[in-house]
Amino acid sequence: MKIHLIFILLFMVSCSNGHNIIEDMNTEIKDERTEKESHISKEDCNKLKEYCLRKGFNPDVCILVDFSEYSGNERLYIYNLNQNYIEESGRVAHGIGKKGLFSKASFSNVPESWESSLGRYKIGRLRTLNIPEFNNVPCLEVHGLDPTNSNAHKRGIVIHPGLLTSRKTVTPCEPLSQGCFTVGQDTFEAIKSLTQHSSKPILLYAYN
C-alpha cells in the first residue's frame, strides 16, 4: 500500500513538472513569436500613433519601410499601431542612384538623383503611371511631409508594383526604382486595399 502511494505521489510530481515544462515551452514560443512580429519598440510605436492622431492619419495602422535591411529581405511592413505588430510584409526596392545596379541604398531629396528619400509620407490617390510604356500600371501617390522628402511629389515618387516577387530571396531587389517604392503585386494590392478601406489617410514612414 505504501509502495503504491509512493508511486502515485511520484506520478503526480512528474505530471506537475511536465505541465510546468510545457508552460515554459509555450512561453518561450510566444516570446519568440512576439519578437518576430514586433519590429519597433513600444515607445516608437506609441510616437507614431500619437503623430497619426495629431495629424489626422489612421491611428490604427501605418506602412514602415526599413531601408537598413538587405533588399532581398522583406522590409516593408503593414504595421498595427495598436498592438505593435506586423500584419503583412514584403520586399521593396530602393532608388539605384548613379552608382549602378544593385548598389546599397543611398538617399537624397534632389530631383534626378534617382535615390530614395527618407521620412514620413502621406499616401495619396490611386492613378496610373505617367510613363508611356507603363501607362496601364497602377500606382499610389505619396506626398513627403519632412525636409528629407519634400520633393517627393515633384520627383514623381510613387508606390507601384514591379518586383517579380514580394517574398524574401537571396538575390537583391531588381533595379527597377529611381526613387519610387517599387513592390511586388501582392504587396501593392494589400496597400491599395488598406488605403481604399480607410476613412483617414495612411502614413508611410521610411527610415534607415
Tab-separated table of C-alpha atoms in Angstrom:
chain	number	residue	atom	x	y	z
A	1	MET	CA	0.000	0.000	0.000
A	2	LYS	CA	2.796	2.378	0.930
A	3	ILE	CA	4.646	1.488	-2.266
A	4	HIS	CA	1.553	2.259	-4.349
A	5	LEU	CA	1.140	5.579	-2.549
A	6	ILE	CA	4.756	6.499	-3.268
A	7	PHE	CA	4.290	5.698	-6.978
A	8	ILE	CA	1.144	7.824	-7.087
A	9	LEU	CA	2.946	10.739	-5.450
A	10	LEU	CA	5.887	10.426	-7.838
A	11	PHE	CA	3.482	10.304	-10.789
A	12	MET	CA	1.726	13.471	-9.594
A	13	VAL	CA	5.052	15.299	-9.162
A	14	SER	CA	6.160	14.147	-12.603
A	15	CYS	CA	2.911	15.382	-14.192
A	16	SER	CA	3.223	18.678	-12.354
A	17	ASN	CA	6.812	19.146	-13.591
A	18	GLY	CA	5.779	18.154	-17.081
A	19	HIS	CA	2.988	20.726	-17.027
A	20	ASN	CA	5.471	23.383	-15.919
A	21	ILE	CA	7.862	22.404	-18.691
A	22	ILE	CA	5.075	22.672	-21.275
A	23	GLU	CA	4.090	26.080	-19.889
A	24	ASP	CA	7.722	27.217	-20.084
A	25	MET	CA	7.976	25.985	-23.690
A	26	ASN	CA	4.754	27.755	-24.623
A	27	THR	CA	6.044	30.959	-23.026
A	28	GLU	CA	9.311	30.709	-24.966
A	29	ILE	CA	7.448	30.102	-28.237
A	30	LYS	CA	5.114	33.035	-27.529
A	31	ASP	CA	8.047	35.324	-26.679
A	32	GLU	CA	9.889	34.279	-29.841
A	33	ARG	CA	6.789	34.853	-31.970
A	34	THR	CA	6.198	38.272	-30.392
A	35	GLU	CA	9.814	39.239	-31.029
A	36	LYS	CA	9.487	38.330	-34.714
A	37	GLU	CA	6.140	40.060	-35.147
A	38	SER	CA	7.261	43.279	-33.419
A	39	HIS	CA	9.653	45.391	-35.425
A	40	ILE	CA	9.948	48.649	-33.497
A	41	SER	CA	9.992	49.450	-29.818
A	42	LYS	CA	6.806	50.108	-27.899
A	43	GLU	CA	7.967	53.695	-27.393
A	44	ASP	CA	8.500	54.294	-31.127
A	45	CYS	CA	5.167	52.645	-31.891
A	46	ASN	CA	3.424	54.997	-29.466
A	47	LYS	CA	5.178	58.000	-31.019
A	48	LEU	CA	3.938	57.027	-34.480
A	49	LYS	CA	0.426	56.500	-33.174
A	50	GLU	CA	0.472	59.901	-31.439
A	51	TYR	CA	1.702	61.554	-34.658
A	52	CYS	CA	-1.118	59.915	-36.625
A	53	LEU	CA	-3.705	61.094	-34.111
A	54	ARG	CA	-2.318	64.616	-34.093
A	55	LYS	CA	-2.062	64.928	-37.890
A	56	GLY	CA	-5.337	63.214	-38.815
A	57	PHE	CA	-3.919	59.933	-40.124
A	58	ASN	CA	-5.340	56.487	-39.487
A	59	PRO	CA	-4.092	55.804	-35.920
A	60	ASP	CA	-4.517	52.035	-36.142
A	61	VAL	CA	-2.120	51.120	-38.960
A	62	CYS	CA	0.764	52.556	-40.984
A	63	ILE	CA	3.386	51.462	-43.510
A	64	LEU	CA	7.003	51.118	-42.345
A	65	VAL	CA	9.956	50.817	-44.753
A	66	ASP	CA	13.283	49.867	-43.172
A	67	PHE	CA	15.978	50.637	-45.734
A	68	SER	CA	18.693	49.398	-43.349
A	69	GLU	CA	17.533	45.860	-44.180
A	70	TYR	CA	19.047	43.971	-47.105
A	71	SER	CA	16.891	44.484	-50.209
A	72	GLY	CA	16.421	40.742	-50.623
A	73	ASN	CA	14.556	40.656	-47.305
A	74	GLU	CA	11.002	41.681	-46.596
A	75	ARG	CA	11.498	45.220	-45.312
A	76	LEU	CA	8.140	46.888	-45.982
A	77	TYR	CA	5.678	46.313	-43.150
A	78	ILE	CA	1.963	46.941	-42.844
A	79	TYR	CA	2.090	47.726	-39.151
A	80	ASN	CA	-0.592	47.518	-36.470
A	81	LEU	CA	-0.015	50.510	-34.187
A	82	ASN	CA	-2.433	49.297	-31.526
A	83	GLN	CA	-0.587	46.044	-30.838
A	84	ASN	CA	2.927	46.840	-32.161
A	85	TYR	CA	2.535	44.031	-34.649
A	86	ILE	CA	3.474	43.275	-38.278
A	87	GLU	CA	0.290	42.393	-40.164
A	88	GLU	CA	1.947	41.850	-43.562
A	89	SER	CA	5.407	42.280	-45.046
A	90	GLY	CA	7.060	42.336	-48.445
A	91	ARG	CA	10.115	43.419	-50.385
A	92	VAL	CA	10.617	46.941	-51.675
A	93	ALA	CA	13.307	48.304	-53.986
A	94	HIS	CA	15.362	51.404	-53.249
A	95	GLY	CA	16.486	54.024	-55.753
A	96	ILE	CA	19.538	52.931	-57.706
A	97	GLY	CA	21.011	56.442	-57.775
A	98	LYS	CA	24.029	56.966	-60.034
A	99	LYS	CA	26.154	54.171	-58.560
A	100	GLY	CA	24.952	51.400	-60.835
A	101	LEU	CA	22.993	48.209	-60.447
A	102	PHE	CA	22.471	46.510	-57.087
A	103	SER	CA	24.120	49.326	-55.135
A	104	LYS	CA	23.312	49.849	-51.476
A	105	ALA	CA	20.566	52.301	-50.628
A	106	SER	CA	21.552	55.956	-50.666
A	107	PHE	CA	19.265	58.879	-50.021
A	108	SER	CA	18.513	62.275	-51.482
A	109	ASN	CA	15.697	64.787	-51.850
A	110	VAL	CA	17.183	66.204	-55.053
A	111	PRO	CA	15.304	65.767	-58.364
A	112	GLU	CA	17.026	63.478	-60.902
A	113	SER	CA	19.127	61.890	-58.157
A	114	TRP	CA	17.352	58.503	-58.649
A	115	GLU	CA	17.797	57.918	-54.917
A	116	SER	CA	15.246	57.084	-52.253
A	117	SER	CA	14.056	59.702	-49.776
A	118	LEU	CA	13.653	59.088	-46.064
A	119	GLY	CA	10.932	60.436	-43.812
A	120	ARG	CA	7.178	60.475	-43.367
A	121	TYR	CA	4.771	60.387	-46.306
A	122	LYS	CA	1.054	60.732	-46.781
A	123	ILE	CA	-0.232	58.053	-49.163
A	124	GLY	CA	-2.439	59.764	-51.737
A	125	ARG	CA	-4.736	58.870	-54.596
A	126	LEU	CA	-4.679	55.841	-56.870
A	127	ARG	CA	-3.802	56.513	-60.527
A	128	THR	CA	-1.680	55.086	-63.345
A	129	LEU	CA	1.971	55.896	-64.015
A	130	ASN	CA	2.603	58.905	-66.252
A	131	ILE	CA	5.108	56.998	-68.385
A	132	PRO	CA	4.079	55.970	-71.926
A	133	GLU	CA	5.448	52.433	-71.761
A	134	PHE	CA	3.868	51.895	-68.322
A	135	ASN	CA	0.644	53.830	-68.746
A	136	ASN	CA	-1.505	50.906	-67.574
A	137	VAL	CA	0.484	50.293	-64.389
A	138	PRO	CA	-1.381	51.465	-61.264
A	139	CYS	CA	0.349	53.473	-58.572
A	140	LEU	CA	-0.359	55.299	-55.344
A	141	GLU	CA	0.861	58.857	-54.981
A	142	VAL	CA	2.930	59.802	-51.934
A	143	HIS	CA	3.450	63.279	-50.501
A	144	GLY	CA	6.567	63.996	-48.457
A	145	LEU	CA	5.976	65.554	-45.032
A	146	ASP	CA	9.580	66.148	-43.938
A	147	PRO	CA	12.514	68.236	-45.218
A	148	THR	CA	14.189	64.969	-46.303
A	149	ASN	CA	11.368	64.112	-48.742
A	150	SER	CA	9.630	67.414	-49.514
A	151	ASN	CA	10.293	66.992	-53.264
A	152	ALA	CA	8.739	63.517	-53.465
A	153	HIS	CA	5.644	64.564	-55.404
A	154	LYS	CA	7.684	66.833	-57.683
A	155	ARG	CA	10.073	63.941	-58.366
A	156	GLY	CA	7.176	61.653	-59.256
A	157	ILE	CA	7.878	59.217	-56.427
A	158	VAL	CA	5.007	56.767	-56.027
A	159	ILE	CA	4.260	53.274	-54.769
A	160	HIS	CA	3.895	50.886	-57.703
A	161	PRO	CA	4.212	47.158	-58.479
A	162	GLY	CA	7.238	45.973	-60.408
A	163	LEU	CA	9.176	43.360	-58.464
A	164	LEU	CA	8.982	39.770	-59.656
A	165	THR	CA	8.234	38.678	-56.090
A	166	SER	CA	7.410	40.264	-52.760
A	167	ARG	CA	8.939	37.446	-50.753
A	168	LYS	CA	12.389	37.038	-49.233
A	169	THR	CA	15.113	35.970	-51.661
A	170	VAL	CA	18.889	35.614	-51.642
A	171	THR	CA	19.139	37.997	-54.606
A	172	PRO	CA	18.806	41.788	-54.300
A	173	CYS	CA	15.703	43.622	-55.425
A	174	GLU	CA	15.584	44.093	-59.165
A	175	PRO	CA	16.912	47.604	-60.032
A	176	LEU	CA	13.546	48.983	-61.099
A	177	SER	CA	13.402	52.066	-58.885
A	178	GLN	CA	14.542	55.604	-59.497
A	179	GLY	CA	13.337	56.589	-56.051
A	180	CYS	CA	9.881	55.015	-56.117
A	181	PHE	CA	8.692	52.428	-53.631
A	182	THR	CA	8.657	49.535	-56.097
A	183	VAL	CA	6.964	46.486	-54.584
A	184	GLY	CA	5.509	43.126	-55.554
A	185	GLN	CA	1.976	42.888	-56.920
A	186	ASP	CA	0.556	41.283	-53.781
A	187	THR	CA	2.144	43.925	-51.552
A	188	PHE	CA	0.771	46.685	-53.767
A	189	GLU	CA	-2.716	45.180	-53.646
A	190	ALA	CA	-2.541	44.985	-49.843
A	191	ILE	CA	-1.540	48.657	-49.543
A	192	LYS	CA	-4.158	49.717	-52.099
A	193	SER	CA	-6.869	47.826	-50.225
A	194	LEU	CA	-5.755	49.398	-46.954
A	195	THR	CA	-5.991	52.936	-48.345
A	196	GLN	CA	-9.335	52.313	-50.034
A	197	HIS	CA	-10.952	50.935	-46.879
A	198	SER	CA	-9.598	53.606	-44.544
A	199	SER	CA	-11.625	56.736	-43.798
A	200	LYS	CA	-8.387	58.565	-42.966
A	201	PRO	CA	-5.099	58.803	-44.923
A	202	ILE	CA	-2.389	56.223	-44.263
A	203	LEU	CA	1.073	57.217	-43.058
A	204	LEU	CA	4.194	55.730	-44.665
A	205	TYR	CA	7.459	56.108	-42.769
A	206	ALA	CA	10.772	55.278	-44.485
A	207	TYR	CA	13.910	55.151	-42.354
A	208	ASN	CA	17.444	53.789	-42.378
